[in-house]
């Protein structure tokens, strides 16, 4: 009897150790709300003088994009771990994956190793600029009124990618990544020139970037640079972003800046080639913002942001639209939050700057066509509000 008890205890110890060494987690977000946006192009035409309407209805992702994901790690010993992440997007209002054709695990699909020397990831992942932009966006990287929602942040994701992040030393961490740029300006999912999959060529259609971050105590900093090339290896544009946040306790203040220089504009179908920018093509784009988060109580947080966007065309036309937004989050529990959002855009010199994420918000125009986004008409301001519920699991 004593031997049997000892054997059972040994088996339990082994099982516990094995469970501690490897883990797989299913997670997700469901976020829906009622939104209303005025100044939306009635027919889809956004040129000066076009008719506008107010669109009200159920929309996706006021605080966060709905998603379903799987992630896990295995302890290989000696401080080394194997890691993976698969993440799919969901339009929770109708259960589809996305409003346009999309890869199943479009948000993340990678495997890698991490240890004392840093971490390596292989696959499809966020660019450094997008990941840090969402992290420092005082609206939480949401789809309504914030820095990410403006669309003026640079590149989103790369695939067929290789990424390395160093270990953090005295709060400082550096990283580098290179992968296939997306052939669609709005979202990936079209034909690519893939890393190592074209005979005799690995430099075309590339997106390569680096990042330096500092996170120690109340201060956080991040600087990122990236550039992309077309299928012929010609440089198309580059993006530089810089962010800083200071935690005063109940109040966190953040500032950020994005600067994008265009040399060539995407062309072709799919858009893997490019032509030199000219005429009305955007030559430069900037987005400077300041935001804050204030903990009103343990369950209520107030979020605000003000953005100054500036674009210049190859012909020299300059536009300086602005976006202002505020939101109030009330946590019913650790997993469930109800929220309210308001936002307003101010156009300038013919600009038609939107304030919601076009991939998540949509409406049917006067011609009966489903339109992604809430397109603004040139020189027509937009005002909007949204109330909704976000649940995480």
Short mmCIF file of C-alpha atoms in Angstrom, two decimals, residues 49-222:
data_model
loop_
_atom_site.label_atom_id
_atom_site.label_comp_id
_atom_site.label_asym_id
_atom_site.label_seq_id
_atom_site.Cartn_x
_atom_site.Cartn_y
_atom_site.Cartn_z
CA UNK A 49 -19.74 69.33 -52.73
CA UNK A 50 -20.89 65.68 -52.60
CA UNK A 51 -23.95 64.90 -50.45
CA UNK A 52 -23.48 63.68 -46.87
CA UNK A 53 -25.67 61.73 -44.46
CA UNK A 54 -25.71 60.48 -40.89
CA UNK A 55 -25.20 56.73 -40.54
CA UNK A 56 -26.44 55.01 -37.38
CA UNK A 57 -26.29 51.29 -36.62
CA UNK A 58 -24.53 48.36 -35.00
CA UNK A 59 -20.78 48.51 -35.61
CA UNK A 60 -17.69 46.51 -34.69
CA UNK A 61 -14.87 47.18 -32.29
CA UNK A 62 -15.39 50.47 -30.51
CA UNK A 63 -12.64 49.56 -28.04
CA UNK A 64 -10.99 46.59 -29.73
CA UNK A 65 -11.29 44.45 -32.84
CA UNK A 66 -13.17 41.21 -32.16
CA UNK A 67 -10.92 38.19 -32.49
CA UNK A 68 -10.36 34.52 -31.69
CA UNK A 69 -6.88 33.25 -31.01
CA UNK A 70 -4.66 30.44 -29.79
CA UNK A 71 -1.27 30.91 -28.16
CA UNK A 72 1.07 28.71 -26.25
CA UNK A 73 4.57 27.96 -25.09
CA UNK A 74 6.68 24.96 -24.18
CA UNK A 75 9.51 25.06 -21.66
CA UNK A 76 12.49 23.41 -23.36
CA UNK A 77 14.78 23.80 -20.35
CA UNK A 78 17.75 26.03 -19.71
CA UNK A 79 15.58 29.14 -20.04
CA UNK A 80 14.60 28.30 -23.65
CA UNK A 81 10.94 28.27 -24.73
CA UNK A 82 9.06 27.49 -27.93
CA UNK A 83 6.15 29.88 -28.58
CA UNK A 84 3.34 30.27 -31.10
CA UNK A 85 0.35 32.53 -31.80
CA UNK A 86 -2.58 32.13 -34.21
CA UNK A 87 -5.16 34.93 -34.25
CA UNK A 88 -8.21 35.43 -36.49
CA UNK A 89 -10.34 38.53 -36.89
CA UNK A 90 -14.13 38.41 -36.48
CA UNK A 91 -16.84 40.85 -37.50
CA UNK A 92 -19.10 40.06 -34.58
CA UNK A 93 -22.16 41.85 -35.99
CA UNK A 94 -22.63 39.18 -38.67
CA UNK A 95 -20.17 36.44 -37.76
CA UNK A 96 -18.01 36.79 -40.85
CA UNK A 97 -14.25 36.97 -40.74
CA UNK A 98 -13.84 40.35 -42.40
CA UNK A 99 -15.55 42.71 -44.83
CA UNK A 100 -12.99 41.80 -47.54
CA UNK A 101 -11.28 38.54 -48.50
CA UNK A 102 -8.79 37.65 -45.81
CA UNK A 103 -6.43 34.95 -44.59
CA UNK A 104 -7.83 32.88 -41.72
CA UNK A 105 -5.22 33.87 -39.14
CA UNK A 106 -4.66 37.35 -40.57
CA UNK A 107 -3.87 39.07 -37.27
CA UNK A 108 -1.08 36.67 -36.25
CA UNK A 109 0.40 33.41 -37.45
CA UNK A 110 3.88 32.77 -36.11
CA UNK A 111 6.16 30.36 -34.25
CA UNK A 112 9.38 31.15 -32.45
CA UNK A 113 11.92 30.61 -29.72
CA UNK A 114 12.73 32.79 -26.71
CA UNK A 115 15.39 32.67 -24.05
CA UNK A 116 18.14 34.57 -22.31
CA UNK A 117 19.51 35.81 -25.66
CA UNK A 118 16.18 37.29 -26.79
CA UNK A 119 13.26 36.10 -28.92
CA UNK A 120 12.89 35.09 -32.57
CA UNK A 121 9.55 34.91 -34.42
CA UNK A 122 8.83 33.48 -37.89
CA UNK A 123 5.61 34.03 -39.82
CA UNK A 124 2.98 36.78 -39.98
CA UNK A 125 2.98 39.51 -37.34
CA UNK A 126 2.42 43.18 -36.55
CA UNK A 127 5.01 45.67 -37.70
CA UNK A 128 6.86 47.42 -34.88
CA UNK A 129 5.28 50.75 -35.84
CA UNK A 130 1.73 49.42 -35.65
CA UNK A 131 2.29 47.43 -32.44
CA UNK A 132 3.83 50.36 -30.58
CA UNK A 133 1.27 52.78 -32.04
CA UNK A 134 -1.57 50.67 -30.67
CA UNK A 135 0.21 50.38 -27.32
CA UNK A 136 0.73 54.15 -26.94
CA UNK A 137 -2.63 55.23 -28.45
CA UNK A 138 -4.48 56.78 -25.50
CA UNK A 139 -7.75 55.44 -26.98
CA UNK A 140 -6.36 51.93 -26.62
CA UNK A 141 -5.66 51.30 -30.30
CA UNK A 142 -9.41 51.28 -30.89
CA UNK A 143 -11.36 51.76 -34.12
CA UNK A 144 -13.11 55.04 -33.28
CA UNK A 145 -11.39 58.42 -32.96
CA UNK A 146 -7.94 57.30 -31.86
CA UNK A 147 -4.46 57.26 -33.40
CA UNK A 148 -4.92 53.82 -34.97
CA UNK A 149 -8.47 54.67 -36.13
CA UNK A 150 -7.10 57.67 -38.06
CA UNK A 151 -5.24 55.38 -40.46
CA UNK A 152 -2.23 57.73 -40.29
CA UNK A 153 0.26 55.39 -38.63
CA UNK A 154 2.26 53.61 -41.33
CA UNK A 155 2.28 49.87 -42.04
CA UNK A 156 0.14 47.26 -40.27
CA UNK A 157 1.44 43.71 -40.70
CA UNK A 158 4.07 41.74 -42.58
CA UNK A 159 4.15 38.07 -43.48
CA UNK A 160 6.83 35.56 -44.45
CA UNK A 161 8.68 37.54 -41.81
CA UNK A 162 11.64 37.08 -39.48
CA UNK A 163 11.82 39.11 -36.26
CA UNK A 164 14.33 39.33 -33.43
CA UNK A 165 13.85 41.12 -30.09
CA UNK A 166 16.74 41.45 -27.67
CA UNK A 167 16.42 40.81 -23.95
CA UNK A 168 15.54 43.88 -21.89
CA UNK A 169 18.60 45.40 -20.21
CA UNK A 170 18.08 48.25 -17.74
CA UNK A 171 14.72 48.91 -19.40
CA UNK A 172 16.18 49.08 -22.94
CA UNK A 173 15.19 46.64 -25.68
CA UNK A 174 16.00 46.62 -29.42
CA UNK A 175 14.49 44.69 -32.31
CA UNK A 176 14.65 44.15 -36.05
CA UNK A 177 12.19 42.57 -38.46
CA UNK A 178 11.93 41.95 -42.20
CA UNK A 179 9.10 40.43 -44.19
CA UNK A 180 6.80 40.72 -47.16
CA UNK A 181 4.96 44.01 -47.44
CA UNK A 182 1.22 43.73 -48.05
CA UNK A 183 0.10 44.28 -51.63
CA UNK A 184 -3.16 45.88 -50.49
CA UNK A 185 -3.00 49.41 -49.09
CA UNK A 186 -5.95 48.71 -46.79
CA UNK A 187 -5.25 45.17 -45.60
CA UNK A 188 -3.20 42.12 -46.56
CA UNK A 189 -4.60 39.12 -48.39
CA UNK A 190 -3.51 39.54 -52.03
CA UNK A 191 -0.66 37.95 -53.97
CA UNK A 192 2.78 38.62 -52.52
CA UNK A 193 6.41 38.23 -53.51
CA UNK A 194 7.50 36.00 -50.68
CA UNK A 195 10.73 35.84 -48.72
CA UNK A 196 12.85 33.00 -50.07
CA UNK A 197 10.07 31.82 -52.41
CA UNK A 198 11.25 33.50 -55.62
CA UNK A 199 14.24 31.94 -57.35
CA UNK A 200 17.33 34.13 -57.10
CA UNK A 201 15.53 37.03 -55.37
CA UNK A 202 14.87 37.95 -51.74
CA UNK A 203 14.93 41.77 -51.74
CA UNK A 204 11.72 42.68 -53.58
CA UNK A 205 8.41 43.59 -52.00
CA UNK A 206 10.08 43.88 -48.62
CA UNK A 207 9.22 45.69 -45.42
CA UNK A 208 12.20 46.04 -43.07
CA UNK A 209 12.28 47.90 -39.78
CA UNK A 210 13.95 48.36 -36.42
CA UNK A 211 12.87 49.54 -32.98
CA UNK A 212 14.36 50.76 -29.70
CA UNK A 213 12.20 50.88 -26.56
CA UNK A 214 12.71 51.98 -22.97
CA UNK A 215 10.37 50.91 -20.15
CA UNK A 216 11.54 51.51 -16.61
CA UNK A 217 9.40 52.90 -13.82
CA UNK A 218 6.89 55.55 -14.83
CA UNK A 219 8.52 56.38 -18.19
CA UNK A 220 8.02 54.53 -21.48
CA UNK A 221 9.67 55.44 -24.78
CA UNK A 222 9.69 53.88 -28.26
#
